[in-house]
């Protein structure tokens, strides 16, 4: 009987009850609850990966742009490969891989 009274006094302690309600409120009902914070962290990681990828792409495009500005051979290579241009005295042969039409 005395054990039951001690347990009930601990459970009904106003400070413990207030702390429990406060923690429950922060974990589940607040605008910035635990689940929202976890989703935001996941989104942040995805955005950081995307940022790193895009920064790499920007660096590659800047390098390519600088090469095109300074190297006439790079310009010729680009127009020959991408736009299939040729010189007047050349013949152009396109070889397609099997399965790609």
mmCIF file of N, CA and C in Angstrom:
data_model
loop_
_atom_site.group_PDB
_atom_site.id
_atom_site.type_symbol
_atom_site.label_atom_id
_atom_site.label_comp_id
_atom_site.label_asym_id
_atom_site.label_seq_id
_atom_site.Cartn_x
_atom_site.Cartn_y
_atom_site.Cartn_z
ATOM 1 N N UNK A 1 0.816 -1.187 0.000
ATOM 2 C CA UNK A 1 0.000 0.000 0.000
ATOM 3 C C UNK A 1 0.868 1.262 0.000
ATOM 4 N N UNK A 2 1.946 1.195 0.766
ATOM 5 C CA UNK A 2 2.825 2.341 0.845
ATOM 6 C C UNK A 2 3.547 2.563 -0.492
ATOM 7 N N UNK A 3 3.909 1.482 -1.169
ATOM 8 C CA UNK A 3 4.541 1.569 -2.487
ATOM 9 C C UNK A 3 3.601 2.225 -3.486
ATOM 10 N N UNK A 4 2.343 1.858 -3.429
ATOM 11 C CA UNK A 4 1.346 2.461 -4.321
ATOM 12 C C UNK A 4 1.215 3.952 -4.050
ATOM 13 N N UNK A 5 1.249 4.358 -2.806
ATOM 14 C CA UNK A 5 1.155 5.771 -2.453
ATOM 15 C C UNK A 5 2.390 6.532 -2.944
ATOM 16 N N UNK A 6 3.585 5.936 -2.849
ATOM 17 C CA UNK A 6 4.812 6.578 -3.330
ATOM 18 C C UNK A 6 4.797 6.732 -4.845
ATOM 19 N N UNK A 7 4.322 5.712 -5.546
ATOM 20 C CA UNK A 7 4.250 5.781 -7.010
ATOM 21 C C UNK A 7 3.247 6.841 -7.429
ATOM 22 N N UNK A 8 2.099 6.878 -6.785
ATOM 23 C CA UNK A 8 1.092 7.865 -7.164
ATOM 24 C C UNK A 8 1.557 9.281 -6.848
ATOM 25 N N UNK A 9 2.331 9.468 -5.783
ATOM 26 C CA UNK A 9 2.834 10.809 -5.463
ATOM 27 C C UNK A 9 3.872 11.255 -6.494
ATOM 28 N N UNK A 10 4.668 10.319 -7.011
ATOM 29 C CA UNK A 10 5.646 10.666 -8.052
ATOM 30 C C UNK A 10 4.924 11.012 -9.347
ATOM 31 N N UNK A 11 3.928 10.238 -9.699
ATOM 32 C CA UNK A 11 3.186 10.474 -10.942
ATOM 33 C C UNK A 11 2.411 11.784 -10.869
ATOM 34 N N UNK A 12 1.859 12.098 -9.736
ATOM 35 C CA UNK A 12 1.064 13.306 -9.586
ATOM 36 C C UNK A 12 1.889 14.531 -9.199
ATOM 37 N N UNK A 13 3.199 14.396 -9.189
ATOM 38 C CA UNK A 13 4.065 15.521 -8.891
ATOM 39 C C UNK A 13 3.854 16.587 -9.965
ATOM 40 N N UNK A 14 3.553 17.822 -9.573
ATOM 41 C CA UNK A 14 3.190 18.853 -10.533
ATOM 42 C C UNK A 14 4.359 19.240 -11.431
ATOM 43 N N UNK A 15 5.569 19.155 -10.949
ATOM 44 C CA UNK A 15 6.720 19.511 -11.768
ATOM 45 C C UNK A 15 6.983 18.451 -12.835
ATOM 46 N N UNK A 16 6.898 17.200 -12.437
ATOM 47 C CA UNK A 16 7.090 16.111 -13.385
ATOM 48 C C UNK A 16 5.979 16.107 -14.422
ATOM 49 N N UNK A 17 4.769 16.341 -13.990
ATOM 50 C CA UNK A 17 3.636 16.383 -14.912
ATOM 51 C C UNK A 17 3.790 17.540 -15.896
ATOM 52 N N UNK A 18 4.203 18.694 -15.412
ATOM 53 C CA UNK A 18 4.403 19.854 -16.276
ATOM 54 C C UNK A 18 5.524 19.596 -17.281
ATOM 55 N N UNK A 19 6.609 19.020 -16.809
ATOM 56 C CA UNK A 19 7.724 18.704 -17.691
ATOM 57 C C UNK A 19 7.307 17.695 -18.765
ATOM 58 N N UNK A 20 6.535 16.696 -18.389
ATOM 59 C CA UNK A 20 6.069 15.688 -19.336
ATOM 60 C C UNK A 20 5.179 16.307 -20.401
ATOM 61 N N UNK A 21 4.273 17.151 -19.997
ATOM 62 C CA UNK A 21 3.379 17.816 -20.956
ATOM 63 C C UNK A 21 4.183 18.726 -21.882
ATOM 64 N N UNK A 22 5.148 19.445 -21.326
ATOM 65 C CA UNK A 22 5.977 20.346 -22.117
ATOM 66 C C UNK A 22 6.779 19.584 -23.174
ATOM 67 N N UNK A 23 7.400 18.493 -22.771
ATOM 68 C CA UNK A 23 8.186 17.691 -23.711
ATOM 69 C C UNK A 23 7.284 17.079 -24.784
ATOM 70 N N UNK A 24 6.124 16.575 -24.391
ATOM 71 C CA UNK A 24 5.182 16.024 -25.367
ATOM 72 C C UNK A 24 4.744 17.108 -26.351
ATOM 73 N N UNK A 25 4.518 18.301 -25.844
ATOM 74 C CA UNK A 25 4.106 19.407 -26.713
ATOM 75 C C UNK A 25 5.210 19.725 -27.734
ATOM 76 N N UNK A 26 6.453 19.772 -27.270
ATOM 77 C CA UNK A 26 7.558 20.075 -28.171
ATOM 78 C C UNK A 26 7.792 18.971 -29.196
ATOM 79 N N UNK A 27 7.609 17.730 -28.781
ATOM 80 C CA UNK A 27 7.879 16.615 -29.687
ATOM 81 C C UNK A 27 6.786 16.403 -30.730
ATOM 82 N N UNK A 28 5.540 16.657 -30.378
ATOM 83 C CA UNK A 28 4.456 16.252 -31.269
ATOM 84 C C UNK A 28 3.557 17.384 -31.761
ATOM 85 N N UNK A 29 3.336 18.429 -30.978
ATOM 86 C CA UNK A 29 2.307 19.391 -31.329
ATOM 87 C C UNK A 29 2.823 20.751 -31.779
ATOM 88 N N UNK A 30 4.057 21.051 -31.524
ATOM 89 C CA UNK A 30 4.614 22.351 -31.867
ATOM 90 C C UNK A 30 4.776 22.477 -33.380
ATOM 91 N N UNK A 31 4.854 23.704 -33.884
ATOM 92 C CA UNK A 31 5.033 23.931 -35.311
ATOM 93 C C UNK A 31 6.366 23.362 -35.796
ATOM 94 N N UNK A 32 7.360 23.379 -34.959
ATOM 95 C CA UNK A 32 8.687 22.848 -35.290
ATOM 96 C C UNK A 32 8.927 21.537 -34.546
ATOM 97 N N UNK A 33 7.996 20.626 -34.653
ATOM 98 C CA UNK A 33 8.102 19.372 -33.904
ATOM 99 C C UNK A 33 9.240 18.501 -34.439
ATOM 100 N N UNK A 34 9.448 17.385 -33.792
ATOM 101 C CA UNK A 34 10.555 16.494 -34.107
ATOM 102 C C UNK A 34 10.488 15.993 -35.543
ATOM 103 N N UNK A 35 9.329 15.621 -36.011
ATOM 104 C CA UNK A 35 9.181 15.054 -37.352
ATOM 105 C C UNK A 35 9.452 16.107 -38.420
ATOM 106 N N UNK A 36 9.022 17.327 -38.179
ATOM 107 C CA UNK A 36 9.297 18.419 -39.116
ATOM 108 C C UNK A 36 10.787 18.693 -39.176
ATOM 109 N N UNK A 37 11.458 18.682 -38.039
ATOM 110 C CA UNK A 37 12.890 18.906 -38.005
ATOM 111 C C UNK A 37 13.631 17.822 -38.796
ATOM 112 N N UNK A 38 13.202 16.574 -38.658
ATOM 113 C CA UNK A 38 13.841 15.487 -39.403
ATOM 114 C C UNK A 38 13.636 15.652 -40.902
ATOM 115 N N UNK A 39 12.439 16.062 -41.327
ATOM 116 C CA UNK A 39 12.174 16.293 -42.747
ATOM 117 C C UNK A 39 13.036 17.434 -43.276
ATOM 118 N N UNK A 40 13.175 18.497 -42.487
ATOM 119 C CA UNK A 40 13.982 19.639 -42.913
ATOM 120 C C UNK A 40 15.446 19.259 -43.046
ATOM 121 N N UNK A 41 15.941 18.424 -42.147
ATOM 122 C CA UNK A 41 17.334 17.982 -42.243
ATOM 123 C C UNK A 41 17.556 17.139 -43.489
ATOM 124 N N UNK A 42 16.593 16.278 -43.811
ATOM 125 C CA UNK A 42 16.687 15.463 -45.023
ATOM 126 C C UNK A 42 16.686 16.365 -46.255
ATOM 127 N N UNK A 43 15.800 17.344 -46.285
ATOM 128 C CA UNK A 43 15.739 18.277 -47.406
ATOM 129 C C UNK A 43 17.033 19.085 -47.510
ATOM 130 N N UNK A 44 17.598 19.474 -46.381
ATOM 131 C CA UNK A 44 18.850 20.223 -46.378
ATOM 132 C C UNK A 44 19.980 19.397 -46.983
ATOM 133 N N UNK A 45 20.068 18.120 -46.617
ATOM 134 C CA UNK A 45 21.102 17.247 -47.188
ATOM 135 C C UNK A 45 20.937 17.121 -48.697
ATOM 136 N N UNK A 46 19.687 16.971 -49.165
ATOM 137 C CA UNK A 46 19.435 16.863 -50.604
ATOM 138 C C UNK A 46 19.825 18.161 -51.319
ATOM 139 N N UNK A 47 19.510 19.294 -50.718
ATOM 140 C CA UNK A 47 19.859 20.578 -51.322
ATOM 141 C C UNK A 47 21.372 20.785 -51.357
ATOM 142 N N UNK A 48 22.069 20.318 -50.328
ATOM 143 C CA UNK A 48 23.528 20.436 -50.320
ATOM 144 C C UNK A 48 24.155 19.571 -51.403
ATOM 145 N N UNK A 49 23.600 18.373 -51.620
ATOM 146 C CA UNK A 49 24.099 17.520 -52.697
ATOM 147 C C UNK A 49 23.839 18.178 -54.055
ATOM 148 N N UNK A 50 22.664 18.741 -54.210
ATOM 149 C CA UNK A 50 22.321 19.422 -55.452
ATOM 150 C C UNK A 50 23.231 20.621 -55.677
ATOM 151 N N UNK A 51 23.514 21.359 -54.634
ATOM 152 C CA UNK A 51 24.399 22.518 -54.732
ATOM 153 C C UNK A 51 25.792 22.098 -55.177
ATOM 154 N N UNK A 52 26.310 21.028 -54.582
ATOM 155 C CA UNK A 52 27.646 20.549 -54.941
ATOM 156 C C UNK A 52 27.683 20.116 -56.413
ATOM 157 N N UNK A 53 26.652 19.424 -56.854
ATOM 158 C CA UNK A 53 26.584 18.987 -58.254
ATOM 159 C C UNK A 53 26.538 20.193 -59.188
ATOM 160 N N UNK A 54 25.699 21.170 -58.872
ATOM 161 C CA UNK A 54 25.572 22.340 -59.735
ATOM 162 C C UNK A 54 26.843 23.187 -59.738
ATOM 163 N N UNK A 55 27.523 23.291 -58.609
ATOM 164 C CA UNK A 55 28.793 24.015 -58.580
ATOM 165 C C UNK A 55 29.830 23.331 -59.460
ATOM 166 N N UNK A 56 29.832 21.999 -59.445
ATOM 167 C CA UNK A 56 30.745 21.251 -60.309
ATOM 168 C C UNK A 56 30.410 21.507 -61.779
ATOM 169 N N UNK A 57 29.134 21.482 -62.119
ATOM 170 C CA UNK A 57 28.710 21.735 -63.500
ATOM 171 C C UNK A 57 29.078 23.152 -63.940
ATOM 172 N N UNK A 58 28.901 24.122 -63.070
ATOM 173 C CA UNK A 58 29.257 25.509 -63.399
ATOM 174 C C UNK A 58 30.751 25.620 -63.664
ATOM 175 N N UNK A 59 31.566 24.967 -62.833
ATOM 176 C CA UNK A 59 33.012 25.002 -63.027
ATOM 177 C C UNK A 59 33.397 24.367 -64.368
ATOM 178 N N UNK A 60 32.783 23.245 -64.706
ATOM 179 C CA UNK A 60 33.062 22.587 -65.989
ATOM 180 C C UNK A 60 32.649 23.481 -67.163
ATOM 181 N N UNK A 61 31.483 24.104 -67.064
ATOM 182 C CA UNK A 61 31.030 24.980 -68.151
ATOM 183 C C UNK A 61 31.912 26.213 -68.291
ATOM 184 N N UNK A 62 32.394 26.768 -67.193
ATOM 185 C CA UNK A 62 33.314 27.908 -67.262
ATOM 186 C C UNK A 62 34.632 27.505 -67.911
ATOM 187 N N UNK A 63 35.130 26.328 -67.546
ATOM 188 C CA UNK A 63 36.366 25.839 -68.150
ATOM 189 C C UNK A 63 36.189 25.651 -69.655
ATOM 190 N N UNK A 64 35.066 25.065 -70.031
ATOM 191 C CA UNK A 64 34.777 24.836 -71.451
ATOM 192 C C UNK A 64 34.613 26.165 -72.193
ATOM 193 N N UNK A 65 33.964 27.120 -71.570
ATOM 194 C CA UNK A 65 33.775 28.436 -72.171
ATOM 195 C C UNK A 65 35.106 29.147 -72.380
ATOM 196 N N UNK A 66 35.957 29.087 -71.373
ATOM 197 C CA UNK A 66 37.286 29.696 -71.507
ATOM 198 C C UNK A 66 38.095 29.013 -72.602
ATOM 199 N N UNK A 67 37.966 27.709 -72.703
ATOM 200 C CA UNK A 67 38.679 26.976 -73.749
ATOM 201 C C UNK A 67 38.173 27.383 -75.130
ATOM 202 N N UNK A 68 36.862 27.569 -75.268
ATOM 203 C CA UNK A 68 36.315 27.994 -76.558
ATOM 204 C C UNK A 68 36.759 29.417 -76.915
ATOM 205 N N UNK A 69 36.900 30.274 -75.923
ATOM 206 C CA UNK A 69 37.324 31.651 -76.183
ATOM 207 C C UNK A 69 38.783 31.718 -76.629
ATOM 208 N N UNK A 70 39.616 30.823 -76.134
ATOM 209 C CA UNK A 70 41.060 30.922 -76.345
ATOM 210 C C UNK A 70 41.629 29.914 -77.334
ATOM 211 N N UNK A 71 40.878 28.899 -77.701
ATOM 212 C CA UNK A 71 41.441 27.824 -78.508
ATOM 213 C C UNK A 71 40.573 27.581 -79.743
ATOM 214 N N UNK A 72 41.037 27.961 -80.922
ATOM 215 C CA UNK A 72 40.242 27.732 -82.135
ATOM 216 C C UNK A 72 40.048 26.243 -82.445
ATOM 217 N N UNK A 73 40.975 25.407 -82.052
ATOM 218 C CA UNK A 73 40.825 23.964 -82.286
ATOM 219 C C UNK A 73 39.646 23.413 -81.487
ATOM 220 N N UNK A 74 39.395 23.963 -80.307
ATOM 221 C CA UNK A 74 38.260 23.515 -79.493
ATOM 222 C C UNK A 74 36.945 23.898 -80.155
ATOM 223 N N UNK A 75 36.923 25.069 -80.786
ATOM 224 C CA UNK A 75 35.710 25.494 -81.498
ATOM 225 C C UNK A 75 35.439 24.553 -82.661
ATOM 226 N N UNK A 76 36.476 24.231 -83.404
ATOM 227 C CA UNK A 76 36.313 23.328 -84.548
ATOM 228 C C UNK A 76 35.839 21.951 -84.080
ATOM 229 N N UNK A 77 36.417 21.461 -82.996
ATOM 230 C CA UNK A 77 36.012 20.151 -82.469
ATOM 231 C C UNK A 77 34.543 20.169 -82.059
ATOM 232 N N UNK A 78 34.107 21.253 -81.419
ATOM 233 C CA UNK A 78 32.716 21.363 -80.990
ATOM 234 C C UNK A 78 31.758 21.334 -82.173
ATOM 235 N N UNK A 79 32.016 22.153 -83.181
ATOM 236 C CA UNK A 79 31.074 22.204 -84.307
ATOM 237 C C UNK A 79 31.109 20.929 -85.120
ATOM 238 N N UNK A 80 32.238 20.273 -85.191
ATOM 239 C CA UNK A 80 32.289 19.004 -85.927
ATOM 240 C C UNK A 80 31.515 17.902 -85.202
ATOM 241 N N UNK A 81 31.660 17.821 -83.885
ATOM 242 C CA UNK A 81 31.019 16.738 -83.140
ATOM 243 C C UNK A 81 29.546 17.011 -82.876
ATOM 244 N N UNK A 82 29.227 18.221 -82.475
ATOM 245 C CA UNK A 82 27.862 18.498 -82.054
ATOM 246 C C UNK A 82 26.952 18.864 -83.225
ATOM 247 N N UNK A 83 27.440 19.679 -84.129
ATOM 248 C CA UNK A 83 26.600 20.182 -85.213
ATOM 249 C C UNK A 83 26.867 19.489 -86.546
ATOM 250 N N UNK A 84 27.757 18.496 -86.560
ATOM 251 C CA UNK A 84 28.062 17.673 -87.727
ATOM 252 C C UNK A 84 28.478 18.510 -88.934
ATOM 253 N N UNK A 85 29.228 19.564 -88.706
ATOM 254 C CA UNK A 85 29.724 20.398 -89.801
ATOM 255 C C UNK A 85 31.009 19.784 -90.346
ATOM 256 N N UNK A 86 31.288 20.101 -91.604
ATOM 257 C CA UNK A 86 32.483 19.561 -92.249
ATOM 258 C C UNK A 86 33.089 20.617 -93.144
ATOM 259 N N UNK A 87 34.315 20.359 -93.540
ATOM 260 C CA UNK A 87 34.976 21.251 -94.490
ATOM 261 C C UNK A 87 34.470 20.940 -95.894
ATOM 262 N N UNK A 88 34.759 21.815 -96.830
ATOM 263 C CA UNK A 88 34.255 21.650 -98.196
ATOM 264 C C UNK A 88 34.774 20.393 -98.872
ATOM 265 N N UNK A 89 35.997 20.023 -98.628
ATOM 266 C CA UNK A 89 36.586 18.883 -99.345
ATOM 267 C C UNK A 89 36.517 17.583 -98.536
ATOM 268 N N UNK A 90 35.642 17.490 -97.550
ATOM 269 C CA UNK A 90 35.548 16.287 -96.716
ATOM 270 C C UNK A 90 34.211 15.594 -96.924
ATOM 271 N N UNK A 91 34.219 14.302 -96.650
ATOM 272 C CA UNK A 91 32.979 13.534 -96.608
ATOM 273 C C UNK A 91 32.699 13.181 -95.158
ATOM 274 N N UNK A 92 31.427 13.157 -94.810
ATOM 275 C CA UNK A 92 31.039 12.898 -93.422
ATOM 276 C C UNK A 92 30.307 11.568 -93.365
ATOM 277 N N UNK A 93 30.777 10.656 -92.526
ATOM 278 C CA UNK A 93 30.145 9.356 -92.336
ATOM 279 C C UNK A 93 29.674 9.261 -90.896
ATOM 280 N N UNK A 94 28.408 8.930 -90.706
ATOM 281 C CA UNK A 94 27.853 8.731 -89.367
ATOM 282 C C UNK A 94 27.722 7.249 -89.103
ATOM 283 N N UNK A 95 28.263 6.794 -88.001
ATOM 284 C CA UNK A 95 28.194 5.388 -87.617
ATOM 285 C C UNK A 95 27.301 5.317 -86.386
ATOM 286 N N UNK A 96 26.179 4.627 -86.524
ATOM 287 C CA UNK A 96 25.247 4.471 -85.412
ATOM 288 C C UNK A 96 25.492 3.146 -84.719
ATOM 289 N N UNK A 97 25.390 3.161 -83.406
ATOM 290 C CA UNK A 97 25.552 1.930 -82.644
ATOM 291 C C UNK A 97 24.299 1.079 -82.782
ATOM 292 N N UNK A 98 24.458 -0.208 -82.601
ATOM 293 C CA UNK A 98 23.318 -1.113 -82.697
ATOM 294 C C UNK A 98 22.325 -0.799 -81.573
ATOM 295 N N UNK A 99 21.072 -0.714 -81.884
ATOM 296 C CA UNK A 99 20.045 -0.424 -80.904
ATOM 297 C C UNK A 99 19.728 1.048 -80.777
ATOM 298 N N UNK A 100 20.546 1.903 -81.337
ATOM 299 C CA UNK A 100 20.278 3.338 -81.311
ATOM 300 C C UNK A 100 19.932 3.785 -82.716
ATOM 301 N N UNK A 101 18.722 4.225 -82.887
ATOM 302 C CA UNK A 101 18.290 4.670 -84.223
ATOM 303 C C UNK A 101 18.103 6.142 -84.256
#
